[in-house]
mmCIF file with all atom_site columns, C-alpha atoms in Angstrom:
data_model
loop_
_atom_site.group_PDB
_atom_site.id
_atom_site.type_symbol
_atom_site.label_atom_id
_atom_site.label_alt_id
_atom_site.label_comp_id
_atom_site.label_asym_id
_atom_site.label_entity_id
_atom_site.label_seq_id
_atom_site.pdbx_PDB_ins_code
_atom_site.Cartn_x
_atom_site.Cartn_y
_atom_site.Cartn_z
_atom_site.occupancy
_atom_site.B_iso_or_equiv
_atom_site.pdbx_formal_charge
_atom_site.auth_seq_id
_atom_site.auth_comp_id
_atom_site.auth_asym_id
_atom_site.auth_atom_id
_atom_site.pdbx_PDB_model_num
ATOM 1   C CA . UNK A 1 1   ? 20.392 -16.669 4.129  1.00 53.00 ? 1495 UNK A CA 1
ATOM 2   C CA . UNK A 1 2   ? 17.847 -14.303 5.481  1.00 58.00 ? 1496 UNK A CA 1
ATOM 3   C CA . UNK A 1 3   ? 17.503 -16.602 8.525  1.00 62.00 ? 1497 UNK A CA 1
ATOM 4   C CA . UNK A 1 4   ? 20.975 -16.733 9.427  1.00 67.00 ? 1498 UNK A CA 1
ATOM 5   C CA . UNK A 1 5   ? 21.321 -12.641 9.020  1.00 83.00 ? 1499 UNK A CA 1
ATOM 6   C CA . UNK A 1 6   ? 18.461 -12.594 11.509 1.00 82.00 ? 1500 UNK A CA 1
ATOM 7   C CA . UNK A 1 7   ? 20.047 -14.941 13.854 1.00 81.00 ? 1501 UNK A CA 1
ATOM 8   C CA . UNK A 1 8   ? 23.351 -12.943 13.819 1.00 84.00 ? 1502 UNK A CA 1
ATOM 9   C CA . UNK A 1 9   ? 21.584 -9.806  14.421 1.00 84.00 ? 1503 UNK A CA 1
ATOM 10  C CA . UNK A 1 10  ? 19.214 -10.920 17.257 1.00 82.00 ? 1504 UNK A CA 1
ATOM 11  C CA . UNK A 1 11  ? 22.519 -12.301 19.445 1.00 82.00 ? 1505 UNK A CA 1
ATOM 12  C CA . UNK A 1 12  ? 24.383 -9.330  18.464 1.00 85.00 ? 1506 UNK A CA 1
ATOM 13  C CA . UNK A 1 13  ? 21.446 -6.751  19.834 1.00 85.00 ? 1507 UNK A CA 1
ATOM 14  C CA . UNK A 1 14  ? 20.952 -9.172  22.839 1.00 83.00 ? 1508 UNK A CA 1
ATOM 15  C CA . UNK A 1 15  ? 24.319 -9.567  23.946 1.00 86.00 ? 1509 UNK A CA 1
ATOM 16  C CA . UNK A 1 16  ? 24.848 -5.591  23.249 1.00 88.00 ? 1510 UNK A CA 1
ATOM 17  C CA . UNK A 1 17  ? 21.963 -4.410  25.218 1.00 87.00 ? 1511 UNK A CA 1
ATOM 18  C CA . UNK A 1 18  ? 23.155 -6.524  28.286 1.00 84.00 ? 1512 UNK A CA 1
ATOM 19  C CA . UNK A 1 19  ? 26.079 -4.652  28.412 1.00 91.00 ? 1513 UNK A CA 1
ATOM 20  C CA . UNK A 1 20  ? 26.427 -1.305  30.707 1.00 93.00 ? 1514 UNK A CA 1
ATOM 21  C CA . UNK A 1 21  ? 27.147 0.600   27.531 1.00 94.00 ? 1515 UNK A CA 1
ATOM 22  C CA . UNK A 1 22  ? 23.562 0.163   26.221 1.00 91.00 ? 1516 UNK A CA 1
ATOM 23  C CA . UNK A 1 23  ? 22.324 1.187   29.926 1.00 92.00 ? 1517 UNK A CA 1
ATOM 24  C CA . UNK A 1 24  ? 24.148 4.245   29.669 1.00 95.00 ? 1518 UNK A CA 1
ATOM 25  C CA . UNK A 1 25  ? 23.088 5.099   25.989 1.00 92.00 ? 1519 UNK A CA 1
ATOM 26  C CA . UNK A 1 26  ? 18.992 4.825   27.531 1.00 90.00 ? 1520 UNK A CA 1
ATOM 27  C CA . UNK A 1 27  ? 19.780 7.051   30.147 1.00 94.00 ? 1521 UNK A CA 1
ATOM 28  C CA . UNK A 1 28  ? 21.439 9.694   28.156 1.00 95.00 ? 1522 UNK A CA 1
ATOM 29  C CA . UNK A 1 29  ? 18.702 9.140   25.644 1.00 91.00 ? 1523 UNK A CA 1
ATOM 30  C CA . UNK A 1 30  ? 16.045 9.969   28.894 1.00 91.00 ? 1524 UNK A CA 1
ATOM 31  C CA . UNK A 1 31  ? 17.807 12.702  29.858 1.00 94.00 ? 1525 UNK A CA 1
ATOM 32  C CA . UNK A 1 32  ? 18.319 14.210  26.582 1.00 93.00 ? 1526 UNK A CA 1
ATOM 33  C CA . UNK A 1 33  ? 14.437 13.991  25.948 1.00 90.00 ? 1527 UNK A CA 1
ATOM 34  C CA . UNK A 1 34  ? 13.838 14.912  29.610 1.00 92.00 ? 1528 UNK A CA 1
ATOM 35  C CA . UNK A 1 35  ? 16.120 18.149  28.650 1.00 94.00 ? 1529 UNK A CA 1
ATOM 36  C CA . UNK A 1 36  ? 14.226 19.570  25.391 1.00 92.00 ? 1530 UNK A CA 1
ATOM 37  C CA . UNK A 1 37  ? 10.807 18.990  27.573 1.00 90.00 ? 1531 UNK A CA 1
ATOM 38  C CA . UNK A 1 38  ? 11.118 23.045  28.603 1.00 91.00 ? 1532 UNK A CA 1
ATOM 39  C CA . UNK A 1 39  ? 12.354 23.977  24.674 1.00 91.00 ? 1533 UNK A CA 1
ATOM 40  C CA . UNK A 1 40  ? 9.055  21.863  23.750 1.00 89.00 ? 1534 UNK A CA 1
ATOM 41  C CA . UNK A 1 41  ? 6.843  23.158  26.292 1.00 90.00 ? 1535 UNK A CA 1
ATOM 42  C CA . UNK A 1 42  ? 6.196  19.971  27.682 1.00 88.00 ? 1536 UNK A CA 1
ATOM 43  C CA . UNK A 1 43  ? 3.732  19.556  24.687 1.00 92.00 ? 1537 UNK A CA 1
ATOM 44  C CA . UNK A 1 44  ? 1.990  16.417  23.837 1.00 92.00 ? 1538 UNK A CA 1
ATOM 45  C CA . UNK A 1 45  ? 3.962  15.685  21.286 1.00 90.00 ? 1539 UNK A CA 1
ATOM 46  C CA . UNK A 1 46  ? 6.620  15.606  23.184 1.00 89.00 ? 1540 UNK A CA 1
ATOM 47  C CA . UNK A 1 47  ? 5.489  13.173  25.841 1.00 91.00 ? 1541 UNK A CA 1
ATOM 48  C CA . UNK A 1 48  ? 4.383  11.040  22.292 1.00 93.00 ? 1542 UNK A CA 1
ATOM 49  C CA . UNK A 1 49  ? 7.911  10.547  21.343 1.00 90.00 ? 1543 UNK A CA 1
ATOM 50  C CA . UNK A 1 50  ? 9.158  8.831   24.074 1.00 90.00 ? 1544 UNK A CA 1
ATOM 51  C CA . UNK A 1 51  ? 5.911  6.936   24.587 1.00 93.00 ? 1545 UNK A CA 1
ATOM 52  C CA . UNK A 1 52  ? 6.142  5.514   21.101 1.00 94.00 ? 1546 UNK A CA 1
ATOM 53  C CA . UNK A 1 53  ? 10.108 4.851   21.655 1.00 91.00 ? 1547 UNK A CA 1
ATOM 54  C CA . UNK A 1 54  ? 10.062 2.960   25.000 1.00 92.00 ? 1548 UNK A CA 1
ATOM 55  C CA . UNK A 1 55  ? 7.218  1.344   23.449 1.00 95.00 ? 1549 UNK A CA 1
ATOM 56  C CA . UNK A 1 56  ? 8.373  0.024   19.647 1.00 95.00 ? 1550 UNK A CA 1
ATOM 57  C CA . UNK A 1 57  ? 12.262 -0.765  21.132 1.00 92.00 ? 1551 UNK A CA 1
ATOM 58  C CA . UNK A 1 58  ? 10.378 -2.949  24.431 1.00 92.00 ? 1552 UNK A CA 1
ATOM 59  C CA . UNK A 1 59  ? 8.517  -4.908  21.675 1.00 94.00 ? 1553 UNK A CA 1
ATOM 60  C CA . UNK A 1 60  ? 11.605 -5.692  19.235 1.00 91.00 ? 1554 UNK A CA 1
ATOM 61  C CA . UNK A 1 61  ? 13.591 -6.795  21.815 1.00 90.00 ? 1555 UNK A CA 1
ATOM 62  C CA . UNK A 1 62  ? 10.983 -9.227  23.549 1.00 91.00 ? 1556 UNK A CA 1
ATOM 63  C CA . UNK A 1 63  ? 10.978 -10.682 20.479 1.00 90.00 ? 1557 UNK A CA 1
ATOM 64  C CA . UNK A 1 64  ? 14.630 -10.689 19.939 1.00 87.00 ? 1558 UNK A CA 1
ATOM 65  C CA . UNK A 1 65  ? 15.889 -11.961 23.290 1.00 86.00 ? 1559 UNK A CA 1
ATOM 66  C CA . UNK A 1 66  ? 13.161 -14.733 23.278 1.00 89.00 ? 1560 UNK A CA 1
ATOM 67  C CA . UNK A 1 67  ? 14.982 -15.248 20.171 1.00 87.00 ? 1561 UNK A CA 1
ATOM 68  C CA . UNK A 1 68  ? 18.149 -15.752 21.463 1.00 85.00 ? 1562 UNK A CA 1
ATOM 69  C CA . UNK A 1 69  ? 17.317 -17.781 24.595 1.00 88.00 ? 1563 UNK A CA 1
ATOM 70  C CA . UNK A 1 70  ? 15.285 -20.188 22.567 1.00 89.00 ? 1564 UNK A CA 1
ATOM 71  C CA . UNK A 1 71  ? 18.355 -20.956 20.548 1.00 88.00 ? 1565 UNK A CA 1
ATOM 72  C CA . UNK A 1 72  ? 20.908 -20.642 23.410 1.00 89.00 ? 1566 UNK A CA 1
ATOM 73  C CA . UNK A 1 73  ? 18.134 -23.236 25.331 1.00 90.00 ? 1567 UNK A CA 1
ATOM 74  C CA . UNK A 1 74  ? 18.302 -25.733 22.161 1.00 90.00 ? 1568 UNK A CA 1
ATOM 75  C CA . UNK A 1 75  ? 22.135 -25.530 22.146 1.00 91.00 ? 1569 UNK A CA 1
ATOM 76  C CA . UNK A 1 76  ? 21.755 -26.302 26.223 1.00 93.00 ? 1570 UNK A CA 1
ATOM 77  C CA . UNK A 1 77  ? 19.521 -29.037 25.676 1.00 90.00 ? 1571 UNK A CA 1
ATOM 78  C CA . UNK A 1 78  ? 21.582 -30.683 23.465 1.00 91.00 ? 1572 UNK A CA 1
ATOM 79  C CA . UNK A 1 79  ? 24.744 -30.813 24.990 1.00 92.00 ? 1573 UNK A CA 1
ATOM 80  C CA . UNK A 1 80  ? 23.348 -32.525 27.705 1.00 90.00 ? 1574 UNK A CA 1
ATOM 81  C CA . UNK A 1 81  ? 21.876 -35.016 26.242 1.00 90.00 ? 1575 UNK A CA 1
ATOM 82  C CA . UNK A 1 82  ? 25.412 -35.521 24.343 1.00 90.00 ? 1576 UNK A CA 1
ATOM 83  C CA . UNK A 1 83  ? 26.498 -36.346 27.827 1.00 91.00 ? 1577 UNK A CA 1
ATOM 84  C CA . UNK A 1 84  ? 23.835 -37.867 28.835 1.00 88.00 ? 1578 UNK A CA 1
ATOM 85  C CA . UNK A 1 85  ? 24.843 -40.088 25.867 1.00 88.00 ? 1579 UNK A CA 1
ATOM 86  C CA . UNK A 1 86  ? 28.176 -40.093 26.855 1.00 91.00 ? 1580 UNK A CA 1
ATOM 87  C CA . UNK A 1 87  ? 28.305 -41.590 30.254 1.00 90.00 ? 1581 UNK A CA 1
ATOM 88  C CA . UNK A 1 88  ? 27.739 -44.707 30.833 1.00 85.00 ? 1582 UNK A CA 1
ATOM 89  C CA . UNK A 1 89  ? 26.296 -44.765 34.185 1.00 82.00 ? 1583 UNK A CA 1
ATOM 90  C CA . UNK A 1 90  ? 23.558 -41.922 32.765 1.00 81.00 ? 1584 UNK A CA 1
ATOM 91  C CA . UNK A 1 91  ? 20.146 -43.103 32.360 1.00 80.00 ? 1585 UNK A CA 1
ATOM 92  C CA . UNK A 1 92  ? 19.475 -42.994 28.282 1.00 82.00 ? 1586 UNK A CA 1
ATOM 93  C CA . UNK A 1 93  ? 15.538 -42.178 29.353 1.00 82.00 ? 1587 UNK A CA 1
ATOM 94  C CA . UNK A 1 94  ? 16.316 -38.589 29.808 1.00 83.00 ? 1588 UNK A CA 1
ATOM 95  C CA . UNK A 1 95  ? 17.128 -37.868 26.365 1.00 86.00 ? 1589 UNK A CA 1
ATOM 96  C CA . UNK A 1 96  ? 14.660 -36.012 25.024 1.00 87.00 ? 1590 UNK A CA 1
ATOM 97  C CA . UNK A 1 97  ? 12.332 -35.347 28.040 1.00 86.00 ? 1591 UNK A CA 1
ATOM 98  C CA . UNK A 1 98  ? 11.702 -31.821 27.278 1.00 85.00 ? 1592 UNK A CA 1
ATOM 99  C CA . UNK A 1 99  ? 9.343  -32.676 24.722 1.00 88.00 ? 1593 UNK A CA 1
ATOM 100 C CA . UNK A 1 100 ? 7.035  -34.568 27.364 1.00 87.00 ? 1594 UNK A CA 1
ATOM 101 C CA . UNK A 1 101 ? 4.391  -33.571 29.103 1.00 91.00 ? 1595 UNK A CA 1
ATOM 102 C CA . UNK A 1 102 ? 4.095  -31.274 32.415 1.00 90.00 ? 1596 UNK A CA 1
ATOM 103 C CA . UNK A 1 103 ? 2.839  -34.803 34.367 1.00 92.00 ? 1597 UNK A CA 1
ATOM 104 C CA . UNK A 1 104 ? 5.227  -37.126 32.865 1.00 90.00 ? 1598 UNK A CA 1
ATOM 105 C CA . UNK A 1 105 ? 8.158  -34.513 33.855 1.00 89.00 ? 1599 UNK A CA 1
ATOM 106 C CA . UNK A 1 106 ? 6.797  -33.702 37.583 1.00 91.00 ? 1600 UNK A CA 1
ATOM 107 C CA . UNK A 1 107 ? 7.275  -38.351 37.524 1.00 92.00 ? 1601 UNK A CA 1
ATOM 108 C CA . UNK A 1 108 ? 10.242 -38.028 36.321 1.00 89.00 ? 1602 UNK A CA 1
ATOM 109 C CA . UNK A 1 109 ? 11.331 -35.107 38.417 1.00 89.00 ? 1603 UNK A CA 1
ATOM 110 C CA . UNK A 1 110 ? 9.655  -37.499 41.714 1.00 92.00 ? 1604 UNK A CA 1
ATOM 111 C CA . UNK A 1 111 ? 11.517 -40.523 40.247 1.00 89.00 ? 1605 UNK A CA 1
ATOM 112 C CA . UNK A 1 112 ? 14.297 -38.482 40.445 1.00 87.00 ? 1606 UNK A CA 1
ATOM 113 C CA . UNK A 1 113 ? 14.092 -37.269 44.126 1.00 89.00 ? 1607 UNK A CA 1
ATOM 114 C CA . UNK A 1 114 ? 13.450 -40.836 45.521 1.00 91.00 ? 1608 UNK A CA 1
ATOM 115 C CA . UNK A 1 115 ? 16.544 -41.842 43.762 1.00 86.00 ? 1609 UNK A CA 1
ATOM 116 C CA . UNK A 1 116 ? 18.635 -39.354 45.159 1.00 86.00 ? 1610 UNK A CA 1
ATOM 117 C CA . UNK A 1 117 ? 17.107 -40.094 48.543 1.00 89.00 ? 1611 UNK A CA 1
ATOM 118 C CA . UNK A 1 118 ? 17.709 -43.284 48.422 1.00 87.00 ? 1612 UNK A CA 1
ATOM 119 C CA . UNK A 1 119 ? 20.860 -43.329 47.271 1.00 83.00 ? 1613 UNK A CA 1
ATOM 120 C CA . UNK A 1 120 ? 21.850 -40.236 50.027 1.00 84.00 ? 1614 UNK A CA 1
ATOM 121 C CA . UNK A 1 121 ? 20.562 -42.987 53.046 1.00 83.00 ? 1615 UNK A CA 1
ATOM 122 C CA . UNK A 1 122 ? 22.473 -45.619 51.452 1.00 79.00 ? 1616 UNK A CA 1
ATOM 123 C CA . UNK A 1 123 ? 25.280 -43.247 51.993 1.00 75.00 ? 1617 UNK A CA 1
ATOM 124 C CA . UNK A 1 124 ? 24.894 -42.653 55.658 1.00 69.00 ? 1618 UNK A CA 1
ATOM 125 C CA . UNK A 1 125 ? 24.577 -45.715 56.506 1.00 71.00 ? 1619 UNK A CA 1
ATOM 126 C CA . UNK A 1 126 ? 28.274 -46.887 54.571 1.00 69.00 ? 1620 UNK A CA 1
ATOM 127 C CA . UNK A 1 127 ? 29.494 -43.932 56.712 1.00 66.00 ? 1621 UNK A CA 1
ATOM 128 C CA . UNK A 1 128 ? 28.517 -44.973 60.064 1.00 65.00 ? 1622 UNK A CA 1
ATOM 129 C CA . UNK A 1 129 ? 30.313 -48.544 58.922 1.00 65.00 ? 1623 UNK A CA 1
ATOM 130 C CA . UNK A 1 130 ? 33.615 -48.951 60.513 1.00 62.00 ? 1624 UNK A CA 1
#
């Protein structure tokens, strides 16, 4: 239960802050602080506060948007392979290739180009056919 709380609250703060609301709500909130700096004497304490702020709020949501886009990148991942599944022309093979290493994906990815290549010549040449 506490997991699933968690995972509500992380997409609802990351797809809040993307919105030009929350921009506008960090701006006030600079200005306002930027506006008691003369009441405050520009004290230390003063400059403190919105050190510590900017600082505690960047660390949460680092952690909560990578959060978010590893879930939203799982989701991703598995619809394709679902159609990857699904057609029948798809190569099965790539099911599950995110879990491989950097050198067997940079093959794959080569594999990949020399296909297209290939079949992009094979292309040309049936349109210079009459």
């Amino acid at each position: 239960m506490a997991t699933l709380s968690f995972q509500d609250f992380a997409s609802a703060v990351s797809r809040g802050s993307g919105k030009p609301a929350a921009f506008i709500g960090c701006i006030a909130l600079v200005l306002g602080w930027a506006v008691v700096g003369p009441l405050m004497g520009y004290s230390t304490g003063w400059l403190l506060v919105i050190n510590t702020v900017s600082s505690i709020v960047t660390l949460l949501m680092v952690f909560l948007i990578q959060n978010s886009q590893t879930r939203e990148g799982i989701a991703i991942q598995a619809k394709l392979n679902e159609i990857i599944r699904a057609v029948e022309a798809a190569e099965n093979r790539f099911i599950g290739i995110e879990r491989l290493t950097q050198n067997e994906l940079v093959q794959i990815e080569s594999d990949v180009h020399e296909a297209a290549d290939a079949h992009a010549a094979a292309s040309l040449e049936d349109a210079d056919r009459p």
